[in-house]
């Protein structure tokens, strides 16, 4: 990159000075180039030798350095040594190198030397970093500057603004004689665009140029280093696109840190202290607000931290601005984060720690937002200040108010490090942390709640804390945690004998211990009796009451000890009392979704869940959002909308639900994967989720996945074994409801396909009896279809028609599509093409609508068979000529070509095709293509009619199933998002 692309004006002034020197006997001048660090002073000086040589001007260069300031005539020796003979400095008269106090005689000798060489050839003297020149050299250069108008010598010196050496009197004496002072300012947006385009090799748009300018303040050094970093990754960086504002702002060039650190190390203590304070507070989002637009130190935390009054602050700000390290604006802030990095690198660890602790205390005592002080505490490795824990807890509360639970947890974890290793105070802090962590790190929350239970001495408080454990985490929690919860519940006693907080805690603990995540068959079997003992209208005054009733109702539904008609009113009453908030996932309330789905009552739960989901999204609550997505997937499955169910399931997995949830918690995701035959989704579940819980009295979803996979690859014995094992476990767990676990339907279909009709009928009769007793239309319609699938003749058709009629009253499009397909194929086998066509057309439409393309494909193939049969009869009605013309047209032959081939007129061809369309009952040439093979046969024949359906009676004229449909099951979530 050429940093002088937009220094043309400065180069023009310097060139004019050179031209004036090259003409006549004098005309020399002094030009001083000033600017902050990295403004391009050195680059400007380096451009002059080439210009001078073109004009026949000899160039002499020198530069100051901080570590050489003590050496007298150091800069002058660099400058004049090339003018001396081969002997160099030894050729000067004795005594001329004795130090800065050499007399006028020695200065005159040097001036004479310069004048002598200038007479022969004009000279250009370039001195860089004049602020670091030794005093003797400055004194001589000042004398030279006084004689320049009589000499053919141009002197150009670069001076860094803001350096302590800038205040040297001899330096002021020299610069006061300058004919011109060129102050280099930051680049404009346009100049930045040109420079960035030159570096990247292509023009850049205004957005990119503005981003570069905003990120670097137009500072040439920062811009150069930023572009170096951007292009270091090669042409493929940023996907071949131009860098945007985020790319630019994220770069902190390491190469600049040392250079900037050098510029800052030599500063006076007030300047350094302000720079250090800005580095500590600069990343603080409230610093600018605190400083406002004032220039007084009393209102500026950075000035107070640096210990500066208004005058000291103003002077330090002035110096840092002259150095080019502060951005434009009333509030002092660094021009780029790398400046703060450079300041922090120069600080010793102890110094940085003490400064941050002082900053935290200053902000805390000054009434600033707690998060500002807490940010300083997070940056120190340790802190034993008694006030620090209060600051961190207040910061956590503030972070929660702005819906940032992860930031709140960071503050509380640091507070935990400051607390004693045991005692109630630590326990309360653990509870506070765990309550926050539930929304994004539930495993950590469970661990911290368990630790808190062990530290709390008060049984009542223990019970309150145990009630905060999300029930879905109990599925595979350590046995010790369950023992602690059970012991705490026992210690409280029967909720009926308690009041107030103790009663509510006891109810919550009862809900957790009766939750299907941990409750054994005995607890499940007693749910209905316990629910009835609460009276015909159970008390729902408190959230704890509603949790207990939810768990009891869910258990009664699983064990089929109530009917759908009894369950729905109570479930809807519970929803009416509960606000739709994301926090419901941490209670037992998600079990209501299972209850209402099993009862085919979806109208109320849908809007309720969507409201809770929107709030979880707003609050950035990752875990509630994932678990509500699981509930929404369950709801979509109940409507037979596989596409929507897969979308919600994928969202839950994208939120890393498998990192903290078991398969039972993600039951609806498993079902969505199985119903949609999505092997990739199944693999994500199996590879990501932890193994089944140790207390495994519940049916295993891994076993269900294995059975479904075996059925789809036609391994019927393996599939049967998996489904039987699953069903036996479900029965032992008292999961009797066919709306929840219709395993008999799956096993019956397999028995029938394997030639065991007796066992198949026994299972389906029992399934149908239970479905009728439960009373939900989907369960009844599914059982009717299962019975019809294994029953031949008119009785089988009647059962399938009953299934279709029952399912039409539901919202479950997938179950409707399954019945329509099976009924249509059976009707086709029976030769009832008109009704078959109607049923198969519905199956195809329903299959496409619910996201089951395999159903639509099977229905389409059956419809094609019907079309072929009807087409054969129509083709037979064609005359030989009509058939020949139609056959040629079906193969794509044009009318003209047909006419030429048959040696007839084009008009005759059109007439034959018109009559053929009418007899074939089609609208035009496009519909002939599917009939090409039929038209080409010498003698029209009638294609064989086949059909059958899923689960159709083998040996009764049906086509055997090519694959077993994935079990249409609704499995309760066990430990699921609790509401």
Tab-separated table of N, CA, C and O in Angstrom, residues 635-705:
chain	number	residue	atom	x	y	z
A	635	UNK	N	-46.850	-31.750	19.164
A	635	UNK	CA	-48.134	-31.231	18.704
A	635	UNK	C	-48.277	-31.392	17.193
A	635	UNK	O	-49.346	-31.760	16.688
A	636	UNK	N	-47.203	-31.112	16.448
A	636	UNK	CA	-47.252	-31.270	14.987
A	636	UNK	C	-47.471	-32.731	14.605
A	636	UNK	O	-48.207	-33.035	13.652
A	637	UNK	N	-46.844	-33.642	15.336
A	637	UNK	CA	-47.065	-35.068	15.066
A	637	UNK	C	-48.527	-35.442	15.310
A	637	UNK	O	-49.098	-36.264	14.586
A	638	UNK	N	-49.136	-34.863	16.333
A	638	UNK	CA	-50.535	-35.170	16.623
A	638	UNK	C	-51.463	-34.684	15.518
A	638	UNK	O	-52.583	-35.180	15.381
A	639	UNK	N	-50.988	-33.724	14.743
A	639	UNK	CA	-51.774	-33.270	13.587
A	639	UNK	C	-51.340	-33.978	12.301
A	639	UNK	O	-51.884	-33.689	11.237
A	640	UNK	N	-50.317	-34.829	12.415
A	640	UNK	CA	-49.835	-35.526	11.236
A	640	UNK	C	-49.021	-34.661	10.310
A	640	UNK	O	-48.807	-35.010	9.148
A	641	UNK	N	-48.501	-33.526	10.796
A	641	UNK	CA	-47.700	-32.627	9.971
A	641	UNK	C	-46.222	-32.970	10.158
A	641	UNK	O	-45.539	-32.412	11.013
A	642	UNK	N	-45.737	-33.900	9.337
A	642	UNK	CA	-44.364	-34.376	9.517
A	642	UNK	C	-43.339	-33.297	9.211
A	642	UNK	O	-42.283	-33.228	9.854
A	643	UNK	N	-43.606	-32.471	8.216
A	643	UNK	CA	-42.637	-31.433	7.855
A	643	UNK	C	-42.428	-30.467	9.021
A	643	UNK	O	-41.284	-30.142	9.374
A	644	UNK	N	-43.518	-30.022	9.640
A	644	UNK	CA	-43.395	-29.107	10.770
A	644	UNK	C	-42.768	-29.808	11.972
A	644	UNK	O	-41.951	-29.214	12.694
A	645	UNK	N	-43.127	-31.069	12.187
A	645	UNK	CA	-42.542	-31.814	13.305
A	645	UNK	C	-41.034	-31.934	13.135
A	645	UNK	O	-40.272	-31.769	14.097
A	646	UNK	N	-40.587	-32.204	11.917
A	646	UNK	CA	-39.135	-32.310	11.665
A	646	UNK	C	-38.455	-30.963	11.868
A	646	UNK	O	-37.327	-30.892	12.360
A	647	UNK	N	-39.127	-29.887	11.490
A	647	UNK	CA	-38.537	-28.555	11.681
A	647	UNK	C	-38.318	-28.267	13.159
A	647	UNK	O	-37.240	-27.804	13.572
A	648	UNK	N	-39.333	-28.536	13.974
A	648	UNK	CA	-39.183	-28.305	15.423
A	648	UNK	C	-38.148	-29.257	16.024
A	648	UNK	O	-37.372	-28.869	16.903
A	649	UNK	N	-38.132	-30.509	15.550
A	649	UNK	CA	-37.153	-31.475	16.067
A	649	UNK	C	-35.732	-31.030	15.741
A	649	UNK	O	-34.835	-31.085	16.600
A	650	UNK	N	-35.522	-30.589	14.509
A	650	UNK	CA	-34.185	-30.129	14.118
A	650	UNK	C	-33.772	-28.909	14.924
A	650	UNK	O	-32.600	-28.757	15.295
A	651	UNK	N	-34.728	-28.022	15.244
A	651	UNK	CA	-34.400	-26.848	16.046
A	651	UNK	C	-33.914	-27.264	17.438
A	651	UNK	O	-32.925	-26.713	17.948
A	652	UNK	N	-34.583	-28.231	18.038
A	652	UNK	CA	-34.157	-28.693	19.364
A	652	UNK	C	-32.737	-29.247	19.316
A	652	UNK	O	-31.920	-28.982	20.205
A	653	UNK	N	-32.422	-30.007	18.262
A	653	UNK	CA	-31.074	-30.567	18.154
A	653	UNK	C	-30.052	-29.491	17.831
A	653	UNK	O	-28.908	-29.546	18.304
A	654	UNK	N	-30.445	-28.502	17.025
A	654	UNK	CA	-29.526	-27.404	16.723
A	654	UNK	C	-29.188	-26.595	17.968
A	654	UNK	O	-28.139	-25.937	18.024
A	655	UNK	N	-30.078	-26.626	18.953
A	655	UNK	CA	-29.813	-25.947	20.227
A	655	UNK	C	-29.074	-26.858	21.205
A	655	UNK	O	-29.028	-26.583	22.403
A	656	UNK	N	-28.493	-27.937	20.664
A	656	UNK	CA	-27.647	-28.861	21.442
A	656	UNK	C	-28.403	-29.541	22.574
A	656	UNK	O	-27.852	-29.777	23.661
A	657	UNK	N	-29.661	-29.898	22.313
A	657	UNK	CA	-30.451	-30.560	23.348
A	657	UNK	C	-29.868	-31.903	23.745
A	657	UNK	O	-30.019	-32.337	24.898
A	658	UNK	N	-29.203	-32.585	22.815
A	658	UNK	CA	-28.641	-33.898	23.154
A	658	UNK	C	-27.482	-33.799	24.135
A	658	UNK	O	-27.059	-34.812	24.685
A	659	UNK	N	-26.963	-32.598	24.358
A	659	UNK	CA	-25.882	-32.440	25.339
A	659	UNK	C	-26.390	-32.606	26.768
A	659	UNK	O	-25.600	-32.919	27.667
A	660	UNK	N	-27.684	-32.362	26.985
A	660	UNK	CA	-28.181	-32.377	28.365
A	660	UNK	C	-29.490	-33.140	28.529
A	660	UNK	O	-29.969	-33.294	29.654
A	661	UNK	N	-30.072	-33.626	27.450
A	661	UNK	CA	-31.374	-34.294	27.538
A	661	UNK	C	-31.255	-35.747	27.123
A	661	UNK	O	-30.511	-36.086	26.202
A	662	UNK	N	-31.991	-36.616	27.796
A	662	UNK	CA	-32.044	-38.020	27.410
A	662	UNK	C	-33.033	-38.195	26.263
A	662	UNK	O	-33.802	-37.292	25.923
A	663	UNK	N	-33.038	-39.403	25.678
A	663	UNK	CA	-33.965	-39.676	24.586
A	663	UNK	C	-35.411	-39.575	25.066
A	663	UNK	O	-36.300	-39.181	24.303
A	664	UNK	N	-35.674	-39.931	26.323
A	664	UNK	CA	-37.058	-39.835	26.806
A	664	UNK	C	-37.509	-38.376	26.877
A	664	UNK	O	-38.662	-38.063	26.619
A	665	UNK	N	-36.604	-37.488	27.245
A	665	UNK	CA	-36.939	-36.069	27.216
A	665	UNK	C	-37.229	-35.621	25.792
A	665	UNK	O	-38.079	-34.768	25.558
A	666	UNK	N	-36.512	-36.219	24.839
A	666	UNK	CA	-36.659	-35.854	23.426
A	666	UNK	C	-37.552	-36.840	22.683
A	666	UNK	O	-37.379	-37.066	21.479
A	667	UNK	N	-38.524	-37.446	23.389
A	667	UNK	CA	-39.354	-38.487	22.783
A	667	UNK	C	-40.018	-38.007	21.498
A	667	UNK	O	-40.064	-38.726	20.495
A	668	UNK	N	-40.540	-36.780	21.488
A	668	UNK	CA	-41.213	-36.291	20.285
A	668	UNK	C	-40.241	-36.136	19.122
A	668	UNK	O	-40.611	-36.320	17.960
A	669	UNK	N	-38.994	-35.809	19.424
A	669	UNK	CA	-37.987	-35.722	18.362
A	669	UNK	C	-37.719	-37.100	17.782
A	669	UNK	O	-37.590	-37.274	16.564
A	670	UNK	N	-37.648	-38.107	18.656
A	670	UNK	CA	-37.467	-39.485	18.183
A	670	UNK	C	-38.632	-39.886	17.293
A	670	UNK	O	-38.444	-40.454	16.202
A	671	UNK	N	-39.842	-39.595	17.727
A	671	UNK	CA	-41.017	-39.962	16.940
A	671	UNK	C	-41.049	-39.239	15.603
A	671	UNK	O	-41.417	-39.820	14.576
A	672	UNK	N	-40.651	-37.969	15.602
A	672	UNK	CA	-40.614	-37.226	14.340
A	672	UNK	C	-39.623	-37.869	13.377
A	672	UNK	O	-39.895	-38.000	12.177
A	673	UNK	N	-38.485	-38.300	13.898
A	673	UNK	CA	-37.489	-38.946	13.041
A	673	UNK	C	-38.015	-40.278	12.506
A	673	UNK	O	-37.809	-40.614	11.328
A	674	UNK	N	-38.684	-41.064	13.356
A	674	UNK	CA	-39.192	-42.362	12.924
A	674	UNK	C	-40.350	-42.211	11.942
A	674	UNK	O	-40.394	-42.889	10.907
A	675	UNK	N	-41.296	-41.336	12.261
A	675	UNK	CA	-42.444	-41.164	11.382
A	675	UNK	C	-42.007	-40.642	10.001
A	675	UNK	O	-42.547	-41.049	8.975
A	676	UNK	N	-41.032	-39.744	9.993
A	676	UNK	CA	-40.566	-39.171	8.731
A	676	UNK	C	-39.514	-40.040	8.050
A	676	UNK	O	-39.046	-39.703	6.974
A	677	UNK	N	-39.133	-41.153	8.691
A	677	UNK	CA	-38.103	-42.056	8.165
A	677	UNK	C	-36.808	-41.293	7.876
A	677	UNK	O	-36.160	-41.492	6.849
A	678	UNK	N	-36.485	-40.412	8.798
A	678	UNK	CA	-35.316	-39.547	8.659
A	678	UNK	C	-34.139	-40.214	9.373
A	678	UNK	O	-33.951	-40.067	10.577
A	679	UNK	N	-33.337	-40.963	8.624
A	679	UNK	CA	-32.225	-41.685	9.240
A	679	UNK	C	-31.170	-40.734	9.794
A	679	UNK	O	-30.545	-41.019	10.815
A	680	UNK	N	-30.957	-39.597	9.116
A	680	UNK	CA	-29.950	-38.650	9.603
A	680	UNK	C	-30.345	-38.112	10.971
A	680	UNK	O	-29.506	-37.970	11.872
A	681	UNK	N	-31.639	-37.823	11.149
A	681	UNK	CA	-32.115	-37.322	12.437
A	681	UNK	C	-31.966	-38.392	13.513
A	681	UNK	O	-31.580	-38.106	14.656
A	682	UNK	N	-32.249	-39.644	13.159
A	682	UNK	CA	-32.082	-40.743	14.123
A	682	UNK	C	-30.622	-40.877	14.545
A	682	UNK	O	-30.311	-41.088	15.724
A	683	UNK	N	-29.713	-40.760	13.583
A	683	UNK	CA	-28.290	-40.888	13.909
A	683	UNK	C	-27.840	-39.766	14.836
A	683	UNK	O	-27.053	-39.984	15.761
A	684	UNK	N	-28.335	-38.542	14.592
A	684	UNK	CA	-27.982	-37.430	15.481
A	684	UNK	C	-28.455	-37.702	16.903
A	684	UNK	O	-27.765	-37.410	17.874
A	685	UNK	N	-29.631	-38.280	17.008
A	685	UNK	CA	-30.178	-38.576	18.332
A	685	UNK	C	-29.370	-39.641	19.039
A	685	UNK	O	-29.014	-39.515	20.212
A	686	UNK	N	-29.088	-40.720	18.324
A	686	UNK	CA	-28.398	-41.844	18.956
A	686	UNK	C	-26.959	-41.506	19.306
A	686	UNK	O	-26.429	-41.957	20.323
A	687	UNK	N	-26.303	-40.713	18.460
A	687	UNK	CA	-24.903	-40.392	18.717
A	687	UNK	C	-24.740	-39.304	19.766
A	687	UNK	O	-23.719	-39.241	20.437
A	688	UNK	N	-25.753	-38.439	19.904
A	688	UNK	CA	-25.599	-37.309	20.812
A	688	UNK	C	-26.165	-37.507	22.193
A	688	UNK	O	-25.652	-36.963	23.161
A	689	UNK	N	-27.232	-38.286	22.308
A	689	UNK	CA	-27.903	-38.408	23.609
A	689	UNK	C	-27.175	-39.381	24.519
A	689	UNK	O	-26.586	-40.354	24.052
A	690	UNK	N	-27.233	-39.140	25.831
A	690	UNK	CA	-26.625	-40.078	26.775
A	690	UNK	C	-27.387	-41.394	26.777
A	690	UNK	O	-28.517	-41.478	26.314
A	691	UNK	N	-26.781	-42.467	27.271
A	691	UNK	CA	-27.483	-43.759	27.321
A	691	UNK	C	-28.693	-43.701	28.232
A	691	UNK	O	-28.897	-42.741	28.981
A	692	UNK	N	-29.507	-44.760	28.153
A	692	UNK	CA	-30.722	-44.784	28.954
A	692	UNK	C	-30.390	-44.712	30.442
A	692	UNK	O	-29.315	-45.115	30.892
A	693	UNK	N	-31.342	-44.183	31.201
A	693	UNK	CA	-31.117	-43.959	32.632
A	693	UNK	C	-30.884	-45.260	33.376
A	693	UNK	O	-31.323	-46.335	32.970
A	694	UNK	N	-30.185	-45.118	34.503
A	694	UNK	CA	-29.887	-46.306	35.316
A	694	UNK	C	-31.177	-46.920	35.864
A	694	UNK	O	-31.332	-48.134	35.911
A	695	UNK	N	-32.130	-46.043	36.305
A	695	UNK	CA	-33.409	-46.567	36.787
A	695	UNK	C	-34.303	-46.792	35.568
A	695	UNK	O	-35.209	-46.021	35.276
A	696	UNK	N	-34.017	-47.870	34.831
A	696	UNK	CA	-34.629	-48.091	33.526
A	696	UNK	C	-35.856	-48.952	33.561
A	696	UNK	O	-35.915	-49.960	32.854
A	697	UNK	N	-36.833	-48.592	34.360
A	697	UNK	CA	-38.075	-49.368	34.361
A	697	UNK	C	-38.992	-48.926	33.224
A	697	UNK	O	-40.037	-49.530	32.998
A	698	UNK	N	-38.611	-47.866	32.506
A	698	UNK	CA	-39.434	-47.346	31.417
A	698	UNK	C	-38.974	-47.914	30.075
A	698	UNK	O	-37.811	-48.287	29.913
A	699	UNK	N	-39.880	-47.975	29.086
A	699	UNK	CA	-39.505	-48.502	27.768
A	699	UNK	C	-38.389	-47.663	27.140
A	699	UNK	O	-38.360	-46.449	27.275
A	700	UNK	N	-37.493	-48.350	26.436
A	700	UNK	CA	-36.324	-47.692	25.845
A	700	UNK	C	-36.627	-47.247	24.423
A	700	UNK	O	-37.005	-48.055	23.565
A	701	UNK	N	-36.408	-45.972	24.164
A	701	UNK	CA	-36.609	-45.469	22.811
A	701	UNK	C	-35.509	-45.951	21.867
A	701	UNK	O	-35.713	-46.029	20.656
A	702	UNK	N	-34.359	-46.283	22.394
A	702	UNK	CA	-33.321	-46.871	21.540
A	702	UNK	C	-33.799	-48.206	20.973
A	702	UNK	O	-33.537	-48.530	19.805
A	703	UNK	N	-34.507	-48.980	21.797
A	703	UNK	CA	-35.049	-50.252	21.338
A	703	UNK	C	-36.097	-50.024	20.243
A	703	UNK	O	-36.164	-50.762	19.257
A	704	UNK	N	-36.896	-48.969	20.410
A	704	UNK	CA	-37.908	-48.652	19.406
A	704	UNK	C	-37.258	-48.258	18.079
A	704	UNK	O	-37.709	-48.659	16.998
A	705	UNK	N	-36.185	-47.500	18.152
A	705	UNK	CA	-35.473	-47.105	16.928
A	705	UNK	C	-34.887	-48.326	16.233
A	705	UNK	O	-34.981	-48.477	15.002
